């Protein structure tokens, strides 16, 4: 299957700004049901605004000190300015010392490149995390360790199912979903989740591993469709804005 159907829920109250932007982008046509084929080479244009709104949410929740995209752009801009100043200043100094071209330009150009590279390197680490952000990262690492050690069969069946279903989205976001689903394989016995209807329904036991693999495949393919952009003239392919589906086991999903 290469195309998937997305249906709008009637209840869209109390959505966060980035969530509302996602829904507005998905159902921009006014229809309540769309397919990923309908959104090819269209939805990609919404991704920058969604990304900025999501970054603003991180700032609002005090996870980072500033909008990461804005801080990185400013840092790179400072790097360009500092590189130019270093290069021009170095060239004038070399000329004043009596150096002539091309020797007079070698050191200034090298210095400008190094200066810009340093700022670009700092930009990748910007902005700094707040205390709350550090705690969130610590929680995420703790969950990854929990996914390594948890044993689904040590819980009673109802508790195990609830833990698996509640924390699966976090496992996908942190790229440990395959490991997570393996830990809870077999907890459903003869029972299917009430929210699940799929190829295995009525034929054999619900498999958490098969379900996660199918979900990851679905999210990845849907993400490719949503991120696809029109081919430019002379281009051999189309690229997206970095919107990909849920995380699988080893590689997992990409990022916005």
Short mmCIF file of C-alpha atoms in Angstrom, two decimals:
data_model
loop_
_atom_site.label_atom_id
_atom_site.label_comp_id
_atom_site.label_asym_id
_atom_site.label_seq_id
_atom_site.Cartn_x
_atom_site.Cartn_y
_atom_site.Cartn_z
CA UNK A 1 0.00 0.00 0.00
CA UNK A 2 1.48 3.35 -1.02
CA UNK A 3 -1.44 5.67 -0.26
CA UNK A 4 -3.28 6.09 3.01
CA UNK A 5 -6.55 7.75 3.97
CA UNK A 6 -6.66 10.37 6.70
CA UNK A 7 -10.02 11.30 8.20
CA UNK A 8 -10.68 14.41 10.23
CA UNK A 9 -12.04 14.02 13.76
CA UNK A 10 -15.04 16.20 14.55
CA UNK A 11 -13.50 17.11 17.92
CA UNK A 12 -10.65 19.53 17.26
CA UNK A 13 -10.93 21.67 20.37
CA UNK A 14 -8.00 22.85 22.49
CA UNK A 15 -5.36 22.07 19.88
CA UNK A 16 -1.90 23.57 20.24
CA UNK A 17 -0.82 25.98 17.47
CA UNK A 18 1.48 23.49 15.73
CA UNK A 19 -1.22 20.80 15.92
CA UNK A 20 -3.77 23.16 14.38
CA UNK A 21 -1.34 24.00 11.59
CA UNK A 22 -0.90 20.29 10.85
CA UNK A 23 -4.66 19.77 10.59
CA UNK A 24 -5.12 22.92 8.52
CA UNK A 25 -2.45 21.65 6.14
CA UNK A 26 -3.92 18.17 5.90
CA UNK A 27 -7.46 19.37 5.24
CA UNK A 28 -6.73 22.58 3.35
CA UNK A 29 -9.07 21.44 0.58
CA UNK A 30 -12.03 21.62 2.95
CA UNK A 31 -12.69 17.89 2.72
CA UNK A 32 -12.92 15.81 5.89
CA UNK A 33 -11.20 12.83 4.24
CA UNK A 34 -7.99 13.00 2.21
CA UNK A 35 -5.36 10.55 1.01
CA UNK A 36 -1.62 10.95 1.19
CA UNK A 37 -1.63 11.02 -2.62
CA UNK A 38 -3.84 14.13 -2.42
CA UNK A 39 -1.19 15.80 -0.27
CA UNK A 40 1.84 14.97 -2.39
CA UNK A 41 3.77 18.06 -3.49
CA UNK A 42 1.36 20.25 -1.50
CA UNK A 43 1.76 19.67 2.21
CA UNK A 44 5.53 20.30 2.12
CA UNK A 45 4.85 24.05 1.90
CA UNK A 46 3.23 23.93 5.36
CA UNK A 47 6.21 22.30 7.07
CA UNK A 48 8.30 25.45 7.80
CA UNK A 49 5.39 27.14 9.61
CA UNK A 50 4.68 23.93 11.57
CA UNK A 51 8.35 23.63 12.51
CA UNK A 52 8.48 27.25 13.70
CA UNK A 53 5.31 26.80 15.76
CA UNK A 54 6.75 23.65 17.31
CA UNK A 55 9.97 25.48 18.18
CA UNK A 56 7.91 28.28 19.72
CA UNK A 57 6.19 25.65 21.84
CA UNK A 58 9.57 24.43 23.09
CA UNK A 59 10.41 27.98 24.12
CA UNK A 60 7.00 28.42 25.75
CA UNK A 61 7.52 25.23 27.76
CA UNK A 62 10.96 26.57 28.73
CA UNK A 63 12.76 23.56 27.29
CA UNK A 64 15.17 25.78 25.33
CA UNK A 65 16.27 29.36 25.80
CA UNK A 66 15.18 30.50 22.35
CA UNK A 67 13.73 29.36 19.04
CA UNK A 68 16.39 26.92 17.77
CA UNK A 69 15.91 27.88 14.13
CA UNK A 70 16.18 31.60 14.84
CA UNK A 71 19.20 31.21 17.11
CA UNK A 72 21.00 29.03 14.57
CA UNK A 73 20.34 31.51 11.76
CA UNK A 74 21.65 34.38 13.88
CA UNK A 75 24.73 32.38 14.86
CA UNK A 76 25.48 31.49 11.23
CA UNK A 77 24.96 35.13 10.27
CA UNK A 78 27.41 36.18 12.96
CA UNK A 79 29.83 33.59 11.59
CA UNK A 80 29.59 35.06 8.09
CA UNK A 81 30.17 38.57 9.47
CA UNK A 82 33.06 37.46 11.68
CA UNK A 83 34.59 35.54 8.79
CA UNK A 84 34.45 38.59 6.53
CA UNK A 85 35.94 40.83 9.20
CA UNK A 86 38.71 38.30 9.88
CA UNK A 87 39.45 37.83 6.18
CA UNK A 88 39.44 41.50 5.27
CA UNK A 89 41.39 42.47 8.38
CA UNK A 90 43.94 39.75 7.74
CA UNK A 91 44.35 40.81 4.12
CA UNK A 92 44.91 44.46 5.08
CA UNK A 93 47.41 43.43 7.76
CA UNK A 94 49.29 41.18 5.30
CA UNK A 95 49.37 43.96 2.73
CA UNK A 96 50.64 46.42 5.34
CA UNK A 97 53.43 43.95 6.13
CA UNK A 98 54.50 44.01 2.50
CA UNK A 99 52.96 40.75 1.31
CA UNK A 100 51.73 40.61 -2.28
CA UNK A 101 49.10 38.48 -4.02
CA UNK A 102 48.54 35.59 -3.94
CA UNK A 103 50.50 35.14 -0.68
CA UNK A 104 48.70 38.06 0.95
CA UNK A 105 45.35 36.26 0.55
CA UNK A 106 46.27 32.77 1.77
CA UNK A 107 46.27 33.39 5.52
CA UNK A 108 43.22 35.72 5.54
CA UNK A 109 41.12 33.25 3.54
CA UNK A 110 42.17 30.39 5.80
CA UNK A 111 41.37 32.46 8.90
CA UNK A 112 37.96 33.43 7.53
CA UNK A 113 37.08 29.80 6.79
CA UNK A 114 38.15 28.66 10.26
CA UNK A 115 36.19 31.48 11.92
CA UNK A 116 33.02 30.66 9.99
CA UNK A 117 33.44 26.94 10.68
CA UNK A 118 33.68 27.63 14.43
CA UNK A 119 30.46 29.65 14.40
CA UNK A 120 28.72 27.03 12.26
CA UNK A 121 29.78 24.37 14.74
CA UNK A 122 28.38 26.40 17.62
CA UNK A 123 25.14 26.89 15.66
CA UNK A 124 24.53 23.15 15.60
CA UNK A 125 24.54 23.10 19.39
CA UNK A 126 22.33 26.16 19.75
CA UNK A 127 20.30 27.14 21.62
CA UNK A 128 21.29 25.99 25.05
CA UNK A 129 18.90 23.79 26.98
CA UNK A 130 17.28 25.16 30.10
CA UNK A 131 17.18 23.27 33.38
CA UNK A 132 13.75 21.98 32.40
CA UNK A 133 15.11 20.95 29.00
CA UNK A 134 17.97 19.04 30.62
CA UNK A 135 15.46 17.24 32.83
CA UNK A 136 13.40 16.32 29.76
CA UNK A 137 16.46 14.85 28.05
CA UNK A 138 17.25 12.94 31.22
CA UNK A 139 13.71 11.55 31.24
CA UNK A 140 14.05 10.48 27.61
CA UNK A 141 17.31 8.64 28.33
CA UNK A 142 15.68 7.05 31.35
CA UNK A 143 12.84 5.80 29.19
CA UNK A 144 15.31 4.32 26.71
CA UNK A 145 16.92 2.42 29.59
CA UNK A 146 13.48 1.35 30.83
CA UNK A 147 12.69 0.00 27.34
CA UNK A 148 15.88 -2.06 27.56
CA UNK A 149 15.02 -3.59 30.92
CA UNK A 150 11.23 -3.86 31.02
CA UNK A 151 9.69 -7.33 30.84
CA UNK A 152 6.08 -7.27 29.76
CA UNK A 153 5.29 -10.72 31.12
CA UNK A 154 6.09 -9.57 34.66
CA UNK A 155 2.93 -7.44 34.73
CA UNK A 156 -0.61 -8.75 34.81
CA UNK A 157 -2.15 -8.77 31.35
CA UNK A 158 -4.34 -5.67 31.74
CA UNK A 159 -1.48 -3.59 33.16
CA UNK A 160 0.95 -4.79 30.48
CA UNK A 161 -1.46 -3.86 27.69
CA UNK A 162 -2.06 -0.43 29.19
CA UNK A 163 1.68 0.22 29.56
CA UNK A 164 2.38 -0.90 25.99
CA UNK A 165 -0.37 1.24 24.44
CA UNK A 166 0.25 4.34 26.56
CA UNK A 167 4.01 4.49 26.05
CA UNK A 168 4.24 3.26 22.44
CA UNK A 169 4.15 6.83 21.01
CA UNK A 170 7.11 7.76 23.21
CA UNK A 171 8.96 4.63 22.13
CA UNK A 172 8.38 5.58 18.50
CA UNK A 173 9.56 9.16 19.07
CA UNK A 174 12.75 7.88 20.72
CA UNK A 175 13.41 5.19 18.08
CA UNK A 176 13.07 2.23 20.45
CA UNK A 177 9.64 1.05 19.25
CA UNK A 178 10.83 -2.28 17.85
CA UNK A 179 12.56 -3.13 21.12
CA UNK A 180 9.48 -1.94 23.04
CA UNK A 181 7.07 -4.06 21.03
CA UNK A 182 9.22 -7.18 21.47
CA UNK A 183 9.11 -6.74 25.23
CA UNK A 184 5.30 -6.96 25.17
CA UNK A 185 4.85 -9.66 22.54
CA UNK A 186 2.21 -12.14 23.68
CA UNK A 187 0.46 -9.97 26.29
CA UNK A 188 -2.77 -9.91 24.28
CA UNK A 189 -3.21 -13.69 24.12
CA UNK A 190 -6.48 -14.38 22.28
CA UNK A 191 -7.73 -10.84 22.73
CA UNK A 192 -7.41 -8.03 20.19
CA UNK A 193 -7.32 -4.41 21.36
CA UNK A 194 -10.74 -2.82 21.02
CA UNK A 195 -9.26 0.03 18.98
CA UNK A 196 -7.57 -2.25 16.42
CA UNK A 197 -8.98 -3.54 13.16
CA UNK A 198 -6.50 -5.00 10.73
CA UNK A 199 -5.51 -7.95 8.53
CA UNK A 200 -4.91 -10.17 11.55
CA UNK A 201 -8.27 -9.45 13.15
CA UNK A 202 -10.19 -12.67 13.65
CA UNK A 203 -7.42 -14.84 12.21
CA UNK A 204 -4.71 -15.08 14.86
CA UNK A 205 -3.41 -13.43 17.98
CA UNK A 206 -2.60 -9.75 17.95
CA UNK A 207 1.16 -9.31 17.63
CA UNK A 208 2.69 -6.19 19.14
CA UNK A 209 5.77 -6.64 16.93
CA UNK A 210 3.77 -7.01 13.71
CA UNK A 211 1.57 -4.06 14.68
CA UNK A 212 4.56 -1.79 15.39
CA UNK A 213 6.27 -2.81 12.14
CA UNK A 214 3.09 -2.08 10.19
CA UNK A 215 2.60 1.24 11.97
CA UNK A 216 6.19 2.29 11.36
CA UNK A 217 5.92 1.38 7.68
CA UNK A 218 2.68 3.33 7.39
CA UNK A 219 4.08 6.41 9.10
CA UNK A 220 7.27 6.33 7.03
CA UNK A 221 5.43 6.10 3.72
CA UNK A 222 2.94 8.77 4.76
CA UNK A 223 5.81 11.01 5.84
CA UNK A 224 7.52 10.61 2.47
CA UNK A 225 4.33 11.67 0.72
CA UNK A 226 3.78 14.67 2.98
CA UNK A 227 7.39 15.85 2.59
CA UNK A 228 7.54 15.44 -1.20
CA UNK A 229 7.94 18.64 -3.19
CA UNK A 230 7.58 19.31 -6.94
CA UNK A 231 10.56 18.49 -9.07
CA UNK A 232 12.42 21.54 -10.25
CA UNK A 233 13.29 21.73 -13.91
CA UNK A 234 16.36 19.67 -14.66
CA UNK A 235 16.13 17.85 -11.34
CA UNK A 236 16.04 14.09 -11.20
CA UNK A 237 14.12 13.84 -7.97
CA UNK A 238 12.11 15.60 -5.36
CA UNK A 239 12.98 16.27 -1.79
CA UNK A 240 10.95 16.97 1.28
CA UNK A 241 11.31 19.34 4.14
CA UNK A 242 12.27 16.73 6.67
CA UNK A 243 8.93 15.36 7.83
CA UNK A 244 9.05 11.66 8.47
CA UNK A 245 7.09 9.08 10.32
CA UNK A 246 7.40 7.40 13.65
CA UNK A 247 10.58 5.84 14.90
CA UNK A 248 11.31 2.22 14.32
CA UNK A 249 13.68 0.07 16.23
CA UNK A 250 17.17 0.88 15.08
CA UNK A 251 16.93 3.84 12.77
CA UNK A 252 13.53 5.19 13.64
CA UNK A 253 11.93 8.20 12.19
CA UNK A 254 13.54 11.32 11.01
CA UNK A 255 12.83 14.85 12.14
CA UNK A 256 10.97 17.88 11.17
#
